[in-house]
Tab-separated table of C-alpha atoms in Angstrom:
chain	number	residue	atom	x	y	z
A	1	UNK	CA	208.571	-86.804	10.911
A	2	UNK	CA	210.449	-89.196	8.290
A	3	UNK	CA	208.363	-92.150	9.499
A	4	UNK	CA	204.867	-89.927	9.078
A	5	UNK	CA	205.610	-89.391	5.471
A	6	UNK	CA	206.836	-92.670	4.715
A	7	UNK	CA	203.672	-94.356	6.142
A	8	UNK	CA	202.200	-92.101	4.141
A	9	UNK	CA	204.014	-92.964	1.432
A	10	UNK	CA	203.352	-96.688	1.575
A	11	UNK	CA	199.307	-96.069	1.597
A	12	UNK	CA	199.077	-94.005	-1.264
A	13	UNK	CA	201.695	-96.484	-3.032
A	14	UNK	CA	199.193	-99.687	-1.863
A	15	UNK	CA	196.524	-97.896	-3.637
A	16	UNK	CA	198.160	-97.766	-6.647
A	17	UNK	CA	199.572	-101.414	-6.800
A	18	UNK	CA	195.983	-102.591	-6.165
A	19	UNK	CA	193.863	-100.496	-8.593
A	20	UNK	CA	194.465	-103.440	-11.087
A	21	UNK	CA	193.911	-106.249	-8.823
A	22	UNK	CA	190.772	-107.832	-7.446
A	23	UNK	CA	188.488	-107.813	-5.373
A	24	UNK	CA	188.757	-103.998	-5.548
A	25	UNK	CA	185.987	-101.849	-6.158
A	26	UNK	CA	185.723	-97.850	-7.998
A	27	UNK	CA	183.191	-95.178	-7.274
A	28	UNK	CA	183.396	-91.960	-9.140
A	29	UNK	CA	180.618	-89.539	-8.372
A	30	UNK	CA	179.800	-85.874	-8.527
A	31	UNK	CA	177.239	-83.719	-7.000
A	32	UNK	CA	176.215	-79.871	-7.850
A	33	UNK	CA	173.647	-77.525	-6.471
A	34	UNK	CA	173.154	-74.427	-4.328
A	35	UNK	CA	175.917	-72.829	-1.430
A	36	UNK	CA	175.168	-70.220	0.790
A	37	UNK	CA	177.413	-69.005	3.465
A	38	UNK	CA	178.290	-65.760	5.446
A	39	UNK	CA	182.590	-66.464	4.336
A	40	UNK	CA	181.776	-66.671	0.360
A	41	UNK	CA	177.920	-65.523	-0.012
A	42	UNK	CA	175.997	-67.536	-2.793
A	43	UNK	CA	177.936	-69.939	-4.852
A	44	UNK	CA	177.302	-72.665	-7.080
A	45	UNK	CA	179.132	-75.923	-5.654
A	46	UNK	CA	180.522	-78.573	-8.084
A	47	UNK	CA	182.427	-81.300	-5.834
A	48	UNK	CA	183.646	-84.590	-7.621
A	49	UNK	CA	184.346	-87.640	-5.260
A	50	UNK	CA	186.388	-90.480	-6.371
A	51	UNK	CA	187.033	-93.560	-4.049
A	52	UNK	CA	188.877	-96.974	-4.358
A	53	UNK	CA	188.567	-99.801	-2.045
A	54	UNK	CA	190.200	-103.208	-1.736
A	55	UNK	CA	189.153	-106.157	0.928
A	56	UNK	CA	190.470	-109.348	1.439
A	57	UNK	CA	189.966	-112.142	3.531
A	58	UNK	CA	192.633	-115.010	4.696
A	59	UNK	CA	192.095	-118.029	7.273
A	60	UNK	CA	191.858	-115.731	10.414
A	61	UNK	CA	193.457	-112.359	9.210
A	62	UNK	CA	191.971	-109.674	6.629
A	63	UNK	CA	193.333	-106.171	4.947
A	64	UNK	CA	191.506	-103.574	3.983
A	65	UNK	CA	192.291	-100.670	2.129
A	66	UNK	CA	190.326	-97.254	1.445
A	67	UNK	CA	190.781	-94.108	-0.438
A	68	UNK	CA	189.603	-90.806	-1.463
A	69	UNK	CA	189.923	-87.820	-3.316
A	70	UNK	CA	187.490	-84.932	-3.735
A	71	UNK	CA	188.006	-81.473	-5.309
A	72	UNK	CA	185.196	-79.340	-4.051
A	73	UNK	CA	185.059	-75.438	-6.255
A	74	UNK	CA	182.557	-72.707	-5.108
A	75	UNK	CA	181.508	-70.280	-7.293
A	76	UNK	CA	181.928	-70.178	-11.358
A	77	UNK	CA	184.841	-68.083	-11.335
A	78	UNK	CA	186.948	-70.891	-9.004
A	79	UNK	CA	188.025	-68.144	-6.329
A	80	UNK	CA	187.274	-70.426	-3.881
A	81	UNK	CA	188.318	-74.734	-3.847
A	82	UNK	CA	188.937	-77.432	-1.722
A	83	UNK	CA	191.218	-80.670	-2.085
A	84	UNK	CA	190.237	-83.497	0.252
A	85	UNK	CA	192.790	-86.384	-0.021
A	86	UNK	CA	192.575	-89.671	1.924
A	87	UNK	CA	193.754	-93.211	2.148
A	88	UNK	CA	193.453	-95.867	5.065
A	89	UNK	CA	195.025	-99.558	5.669
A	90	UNK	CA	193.240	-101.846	8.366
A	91	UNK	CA	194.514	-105.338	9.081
A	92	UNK	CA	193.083	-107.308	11.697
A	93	UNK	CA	192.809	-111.306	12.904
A	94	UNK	CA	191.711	-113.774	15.294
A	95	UNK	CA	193.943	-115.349	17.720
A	96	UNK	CA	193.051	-117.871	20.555
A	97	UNK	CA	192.067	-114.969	23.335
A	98	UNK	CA	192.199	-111.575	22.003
A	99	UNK	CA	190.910	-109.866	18.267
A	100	UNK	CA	193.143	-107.878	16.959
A	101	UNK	CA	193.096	-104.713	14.774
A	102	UNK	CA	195.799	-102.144	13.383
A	103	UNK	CA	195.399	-99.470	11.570
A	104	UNK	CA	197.437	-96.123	9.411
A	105	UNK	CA	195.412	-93.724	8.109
A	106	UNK	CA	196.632	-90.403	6.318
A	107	UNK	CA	194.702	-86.918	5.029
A	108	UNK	CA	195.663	-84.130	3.358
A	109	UNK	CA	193.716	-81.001	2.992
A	110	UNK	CA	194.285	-78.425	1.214
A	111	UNK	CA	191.653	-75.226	1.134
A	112	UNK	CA	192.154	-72.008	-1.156
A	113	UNK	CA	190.167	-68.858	-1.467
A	114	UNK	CA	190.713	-64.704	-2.085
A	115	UNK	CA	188.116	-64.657	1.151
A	116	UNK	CA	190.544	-66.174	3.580
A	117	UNK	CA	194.386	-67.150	3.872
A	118	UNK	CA	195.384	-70.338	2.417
A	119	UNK	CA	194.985	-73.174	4.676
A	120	UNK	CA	196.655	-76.612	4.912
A	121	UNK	CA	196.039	-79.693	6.988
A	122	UNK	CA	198.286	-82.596	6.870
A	123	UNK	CA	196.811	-85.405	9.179
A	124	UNK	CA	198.794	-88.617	10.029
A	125	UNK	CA	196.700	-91.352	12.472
A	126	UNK	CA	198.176	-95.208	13.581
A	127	UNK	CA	195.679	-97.287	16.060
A	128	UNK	CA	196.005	-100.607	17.806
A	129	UNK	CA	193.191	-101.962	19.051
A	130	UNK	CA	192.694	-105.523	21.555
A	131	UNK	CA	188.979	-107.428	22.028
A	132	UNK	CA	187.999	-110.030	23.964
A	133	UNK	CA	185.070	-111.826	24.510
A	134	UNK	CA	183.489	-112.950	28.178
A	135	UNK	CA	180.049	-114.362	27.263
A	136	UNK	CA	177.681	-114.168	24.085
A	137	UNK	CA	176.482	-111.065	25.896
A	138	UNK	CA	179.654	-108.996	27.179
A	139	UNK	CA	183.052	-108.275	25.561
A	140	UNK	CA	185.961	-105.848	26.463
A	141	UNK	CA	188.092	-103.299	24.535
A	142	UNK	CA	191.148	-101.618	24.524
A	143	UNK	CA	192.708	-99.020	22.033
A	144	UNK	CA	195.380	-96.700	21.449
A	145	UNK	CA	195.707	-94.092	18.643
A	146	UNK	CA	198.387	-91.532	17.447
A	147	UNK	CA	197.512	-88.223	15.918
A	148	UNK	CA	199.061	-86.011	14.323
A	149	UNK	CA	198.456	-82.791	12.178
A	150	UNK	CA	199.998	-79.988	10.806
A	151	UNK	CA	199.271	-76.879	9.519
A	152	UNK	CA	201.676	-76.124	6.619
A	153	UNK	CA	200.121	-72.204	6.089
A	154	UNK	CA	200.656	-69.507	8.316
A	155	UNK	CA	200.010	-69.604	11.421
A	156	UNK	CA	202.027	-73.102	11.625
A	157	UNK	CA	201.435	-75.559	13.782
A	158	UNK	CA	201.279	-79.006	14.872
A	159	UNK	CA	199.714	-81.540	17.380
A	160	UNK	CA	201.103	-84.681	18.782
A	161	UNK	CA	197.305	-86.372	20.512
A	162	UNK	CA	197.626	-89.525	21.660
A	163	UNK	CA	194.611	-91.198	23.048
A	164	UNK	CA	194.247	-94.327	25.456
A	165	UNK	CA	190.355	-96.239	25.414
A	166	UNK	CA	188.729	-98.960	27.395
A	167	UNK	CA	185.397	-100.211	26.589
A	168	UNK	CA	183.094	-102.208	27.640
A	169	UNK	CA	180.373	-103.637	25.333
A	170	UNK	CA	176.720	-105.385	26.135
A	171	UNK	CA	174.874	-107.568	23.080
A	172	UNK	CA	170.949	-106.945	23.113
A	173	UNK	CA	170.642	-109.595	20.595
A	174	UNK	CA	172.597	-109.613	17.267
A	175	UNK	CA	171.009	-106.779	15.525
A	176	UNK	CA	171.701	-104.282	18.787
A	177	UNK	CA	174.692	-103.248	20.523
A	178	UNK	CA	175.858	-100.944	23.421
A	179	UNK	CA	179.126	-99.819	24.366
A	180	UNK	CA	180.768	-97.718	27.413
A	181	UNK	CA	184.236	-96.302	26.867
A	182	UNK	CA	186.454	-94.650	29.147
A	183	UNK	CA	189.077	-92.248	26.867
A	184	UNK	CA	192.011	-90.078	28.214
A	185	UNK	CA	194.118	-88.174	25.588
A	186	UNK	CA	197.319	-86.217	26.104
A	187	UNK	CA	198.375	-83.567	23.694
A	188	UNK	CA	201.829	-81.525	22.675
A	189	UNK	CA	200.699	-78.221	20.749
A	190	UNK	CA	204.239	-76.685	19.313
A	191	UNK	CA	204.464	-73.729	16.609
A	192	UNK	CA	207.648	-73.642	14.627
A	193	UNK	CA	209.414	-70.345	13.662
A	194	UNK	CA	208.350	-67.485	15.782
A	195	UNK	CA	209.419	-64.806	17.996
A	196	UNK	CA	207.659	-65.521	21.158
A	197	UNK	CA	208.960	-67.102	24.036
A	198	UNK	CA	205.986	-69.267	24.597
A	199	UNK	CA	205.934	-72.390	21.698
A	200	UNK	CA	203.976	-75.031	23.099
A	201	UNK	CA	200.998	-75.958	25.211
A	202	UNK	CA	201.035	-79.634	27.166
A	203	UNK	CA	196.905	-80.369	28.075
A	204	UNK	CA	194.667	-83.474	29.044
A	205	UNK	CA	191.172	-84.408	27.263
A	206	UNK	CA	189.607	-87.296	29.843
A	207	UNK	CA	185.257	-88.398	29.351
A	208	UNK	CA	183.389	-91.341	28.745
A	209	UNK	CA	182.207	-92.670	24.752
A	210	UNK	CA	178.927	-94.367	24.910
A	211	UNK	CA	177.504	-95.863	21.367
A	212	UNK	CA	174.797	-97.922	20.289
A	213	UNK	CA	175.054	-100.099	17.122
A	214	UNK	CA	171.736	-101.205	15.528
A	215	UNK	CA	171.961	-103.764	11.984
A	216	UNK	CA	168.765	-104.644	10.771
A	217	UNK	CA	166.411	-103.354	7.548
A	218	UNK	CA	167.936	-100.213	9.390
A	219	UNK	CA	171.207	-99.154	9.957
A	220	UNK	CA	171.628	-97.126	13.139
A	221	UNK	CA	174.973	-95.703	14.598
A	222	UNK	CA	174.686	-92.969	17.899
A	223	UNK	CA	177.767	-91.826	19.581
A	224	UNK	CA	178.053	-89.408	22.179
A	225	UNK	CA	181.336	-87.902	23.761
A	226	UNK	CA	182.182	-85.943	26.353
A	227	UNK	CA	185.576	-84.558	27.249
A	228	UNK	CA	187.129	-82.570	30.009
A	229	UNK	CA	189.653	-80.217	28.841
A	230	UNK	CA	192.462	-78.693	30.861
A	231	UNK	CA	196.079	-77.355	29.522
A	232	UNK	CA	199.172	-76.226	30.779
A	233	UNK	CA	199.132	-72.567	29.059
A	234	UNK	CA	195.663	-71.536	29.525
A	235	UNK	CA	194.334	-71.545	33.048
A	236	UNK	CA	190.290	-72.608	32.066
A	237	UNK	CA	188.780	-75.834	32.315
A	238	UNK	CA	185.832	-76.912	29.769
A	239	UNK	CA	183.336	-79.616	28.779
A	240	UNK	CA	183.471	-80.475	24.894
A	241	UNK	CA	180.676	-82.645	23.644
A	242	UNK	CA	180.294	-84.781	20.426
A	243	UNK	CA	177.507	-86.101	18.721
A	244	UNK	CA	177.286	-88.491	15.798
A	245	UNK	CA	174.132	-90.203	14.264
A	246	UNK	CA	173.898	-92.230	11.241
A	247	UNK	CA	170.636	-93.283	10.035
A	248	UNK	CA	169.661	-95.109	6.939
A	249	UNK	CA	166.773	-97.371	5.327
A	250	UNK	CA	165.936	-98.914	2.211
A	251	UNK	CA	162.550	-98.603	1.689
A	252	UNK	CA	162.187	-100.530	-1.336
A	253	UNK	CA	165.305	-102.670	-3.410
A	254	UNK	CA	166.017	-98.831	-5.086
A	255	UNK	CA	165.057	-96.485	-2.925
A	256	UNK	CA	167.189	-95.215	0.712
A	257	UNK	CA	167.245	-92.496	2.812
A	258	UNK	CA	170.257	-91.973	5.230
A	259	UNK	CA	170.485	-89.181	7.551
A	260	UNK	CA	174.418	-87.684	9.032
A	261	UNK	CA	175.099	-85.719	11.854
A	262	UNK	CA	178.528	-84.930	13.273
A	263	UNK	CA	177.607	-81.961	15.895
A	264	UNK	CA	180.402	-80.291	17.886
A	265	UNK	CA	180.082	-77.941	20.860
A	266	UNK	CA	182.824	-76.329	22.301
A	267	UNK	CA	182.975	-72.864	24.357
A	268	UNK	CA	184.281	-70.030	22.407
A	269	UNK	CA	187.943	-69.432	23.540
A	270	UNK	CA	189.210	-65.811	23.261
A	271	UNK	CA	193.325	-66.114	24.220
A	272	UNK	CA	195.966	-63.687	23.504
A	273	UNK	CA	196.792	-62.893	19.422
A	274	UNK	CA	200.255	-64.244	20.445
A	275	UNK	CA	198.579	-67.309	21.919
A	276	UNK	CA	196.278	-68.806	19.273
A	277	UNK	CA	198.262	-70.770	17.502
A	278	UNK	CA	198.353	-72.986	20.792
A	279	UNK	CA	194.887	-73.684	21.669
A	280	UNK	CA	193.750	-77.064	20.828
A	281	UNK	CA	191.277	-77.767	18.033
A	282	UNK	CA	190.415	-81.409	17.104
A	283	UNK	CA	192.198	-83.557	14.163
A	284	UNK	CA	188.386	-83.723	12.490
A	285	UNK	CA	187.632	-80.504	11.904
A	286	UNK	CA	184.691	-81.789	9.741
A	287	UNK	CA	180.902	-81.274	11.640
A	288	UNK	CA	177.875	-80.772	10.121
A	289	UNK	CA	174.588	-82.650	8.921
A	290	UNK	CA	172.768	-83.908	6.189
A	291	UNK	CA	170.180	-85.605	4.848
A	292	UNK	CA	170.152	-87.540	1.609
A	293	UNK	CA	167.315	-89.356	-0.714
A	294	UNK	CA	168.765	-91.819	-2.984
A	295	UNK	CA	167.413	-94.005	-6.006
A	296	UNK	CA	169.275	-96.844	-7.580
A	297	UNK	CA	169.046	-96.499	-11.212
A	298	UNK	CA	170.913	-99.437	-11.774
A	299	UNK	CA	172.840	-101.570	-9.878
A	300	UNK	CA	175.725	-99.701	-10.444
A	301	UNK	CA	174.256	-96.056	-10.724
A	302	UNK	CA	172.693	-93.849	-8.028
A	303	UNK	CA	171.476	-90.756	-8.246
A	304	UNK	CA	170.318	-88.763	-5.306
A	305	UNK	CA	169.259	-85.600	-3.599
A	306	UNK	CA	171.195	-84.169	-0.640
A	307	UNK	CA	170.533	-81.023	1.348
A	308	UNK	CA	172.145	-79.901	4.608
A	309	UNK	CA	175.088	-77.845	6.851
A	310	UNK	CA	178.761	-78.276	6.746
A	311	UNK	CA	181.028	-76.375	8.760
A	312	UNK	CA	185.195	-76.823	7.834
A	313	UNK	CA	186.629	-75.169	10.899
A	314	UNK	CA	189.840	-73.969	9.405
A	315	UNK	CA	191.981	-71.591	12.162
A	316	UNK	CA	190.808	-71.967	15.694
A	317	UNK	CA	187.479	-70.691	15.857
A	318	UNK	CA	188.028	-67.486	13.528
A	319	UNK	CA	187.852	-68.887	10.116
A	320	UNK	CA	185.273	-71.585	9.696
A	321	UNK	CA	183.826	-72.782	5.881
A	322	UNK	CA	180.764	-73.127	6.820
A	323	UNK	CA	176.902	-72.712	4.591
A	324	UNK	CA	173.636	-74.660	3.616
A	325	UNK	CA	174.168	-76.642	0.812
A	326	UNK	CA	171.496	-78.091	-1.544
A	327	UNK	CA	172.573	-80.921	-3.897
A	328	UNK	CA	171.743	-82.639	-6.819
A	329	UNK	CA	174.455	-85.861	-7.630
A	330	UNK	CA	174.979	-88.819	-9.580
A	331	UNK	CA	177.634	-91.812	-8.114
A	332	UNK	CA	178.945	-94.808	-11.160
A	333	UNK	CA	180.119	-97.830	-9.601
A	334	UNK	CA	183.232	-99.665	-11.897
């Protein structure tokens, strides 16, 4: 665990030390409007999102660096909040065969409210990816990432996931691309401090990833996964599916429209109270969709309208943050 929050450590600290060096970039937005859900009724939503971003290039290397930080509050009274922290280092380069890519990523989440317990995610992530090009039209993959989360609240938790991926991709031309990917994950569930006999649950996620990549006057990114799940503990097999879609256009030099959808299906799972804590629920527990209208003011100042569902599952399928939300906002570029 030392390593985790040193690496952790190290981004936040990188963020810091480049805030006053170039080329980085500063967005500080916020957005307010309407919340309905069945957890918290009708609230008022004020969330403020800050994020800082550095890139540089070298001769056949690069380094980017993201982060983010956005306090959501429901309701004028502040019973309810969220804290969203994140930050993310990529490096990558060119050699004579192979493309390379590494990357840490770490997110903290922290959600409060007199509706529900107190809830805290701590998420740590390293990846290594390999690419290789065959032909102008074909290229292969290969990729490893480490997860790991914990919840800090009661019930605690944590999960060790890694996840093994080989891909194959196909160029249409070099607007449009498709991609095949064969993923196996193995996870460790353990809870700390209990009375139970029973602490941890071994399981195995294995499905194909396909995607399609379109660059153009749109911008077009479709995912779809689908996972077998079995475990150790629980004697059940299931399907879990995935879907992402990102859409956007500029329909004149000021005016977009960008549609997000992040849509999650997985079978309701009903174990033992004494169980729970060990059933597996993914490191994103972010789904939902939206659909956003967005003018350019100025070149540095957008303002936009957003309306749409977000869902925050929160403890294993009995807690979720989820509503309709309806949004006016306003985003400064430094």
């Amino acid at each position: 665990m030392k390593i985790k929050f040193i690496l952790s450590i190290i981004i936040i600290s990188s963020l810091n030390c480049l805030y006053a060096t170039k080329p980085v970039s500063f967005d500080l937005g916020m957005e307010s409007g309407y919340f309905k859900s069945d957890i918290l009724g009708d609230r008022l939503l004020i969330r403020w999102i800050g994020r800082l971003s550095y890139a540089q290039k070298f001769e056949n290397n690069y380094i980017n660096i993201k982060g983010r930080i956005s306090p959501d509050l429901y309701g004028s009274g502040l019973d309810a909040s969220a804290l969203k922290l994140g930050g993310e280092i990529n490096l990558g380069g060119n050699l004579k065969l192979v493309n390379w890519q590494a990357n840490i990523s770490s997110r903290n989440y922290y959600y409060r409210s007199d509706r529900f317990n107190d809830v805290t995610f701590n998420i740590f992530q390293l990846g290594f990816r390999l690419s290789h090009t065959i032909s102008n039209k074909y290229s292969l993959k290969a990729g490893f990432d480490y997860f790991y989360r914990q919840n800090a609240e009661q019930p605690r938790n944590e999960i060790d996931d890694y996840r093994y991926s080989i891909a194959g991709v196909y160029r249409f031309n070099p607007s449009n691309f498709l991609s095949c990917e064969l993923v196996i994950e193995k996870f460790l569930i353990q809870r700390r401090k209990t009375i139970f006999s029973q602490n941890d649950n071994k399981g195995v996620r294995i499905g194909p990833v396909i995607s399609y990549n379109h660059r153009s006057k749109h911008l077009i990114n479709l995912s779809y996964e689908s996972m077998n799940h079995t475990t150790e503990l629980f004697d059940e097999e299931y399907w879990e599916h995935r879907i992402h879609v990102l859409w956007g256009h500029y329909f004149t030099k000021t005016w977009s429209v960008f549609l997000l959808a992040n849509y999650l299906f997985r079978p309701d799972q009903h174990p033992d109270e004494t169980m729970i804590e060990l059933t597996y629920t993914s490191a994103n527990n972010e789904t939902g969709y939206h659909l956003k209208l967005g003018y350019d003011f100025t070149k540095r100042t957008e303002i936009y309208l957003k309306a749409g569902y977000t869902k925050d599952e929160l403890l294993y399928q009995n807690t979720d943050l989820a509503g309709w939300q309806y949004l006016i906002g306003m985003n400064f570029r430094f």
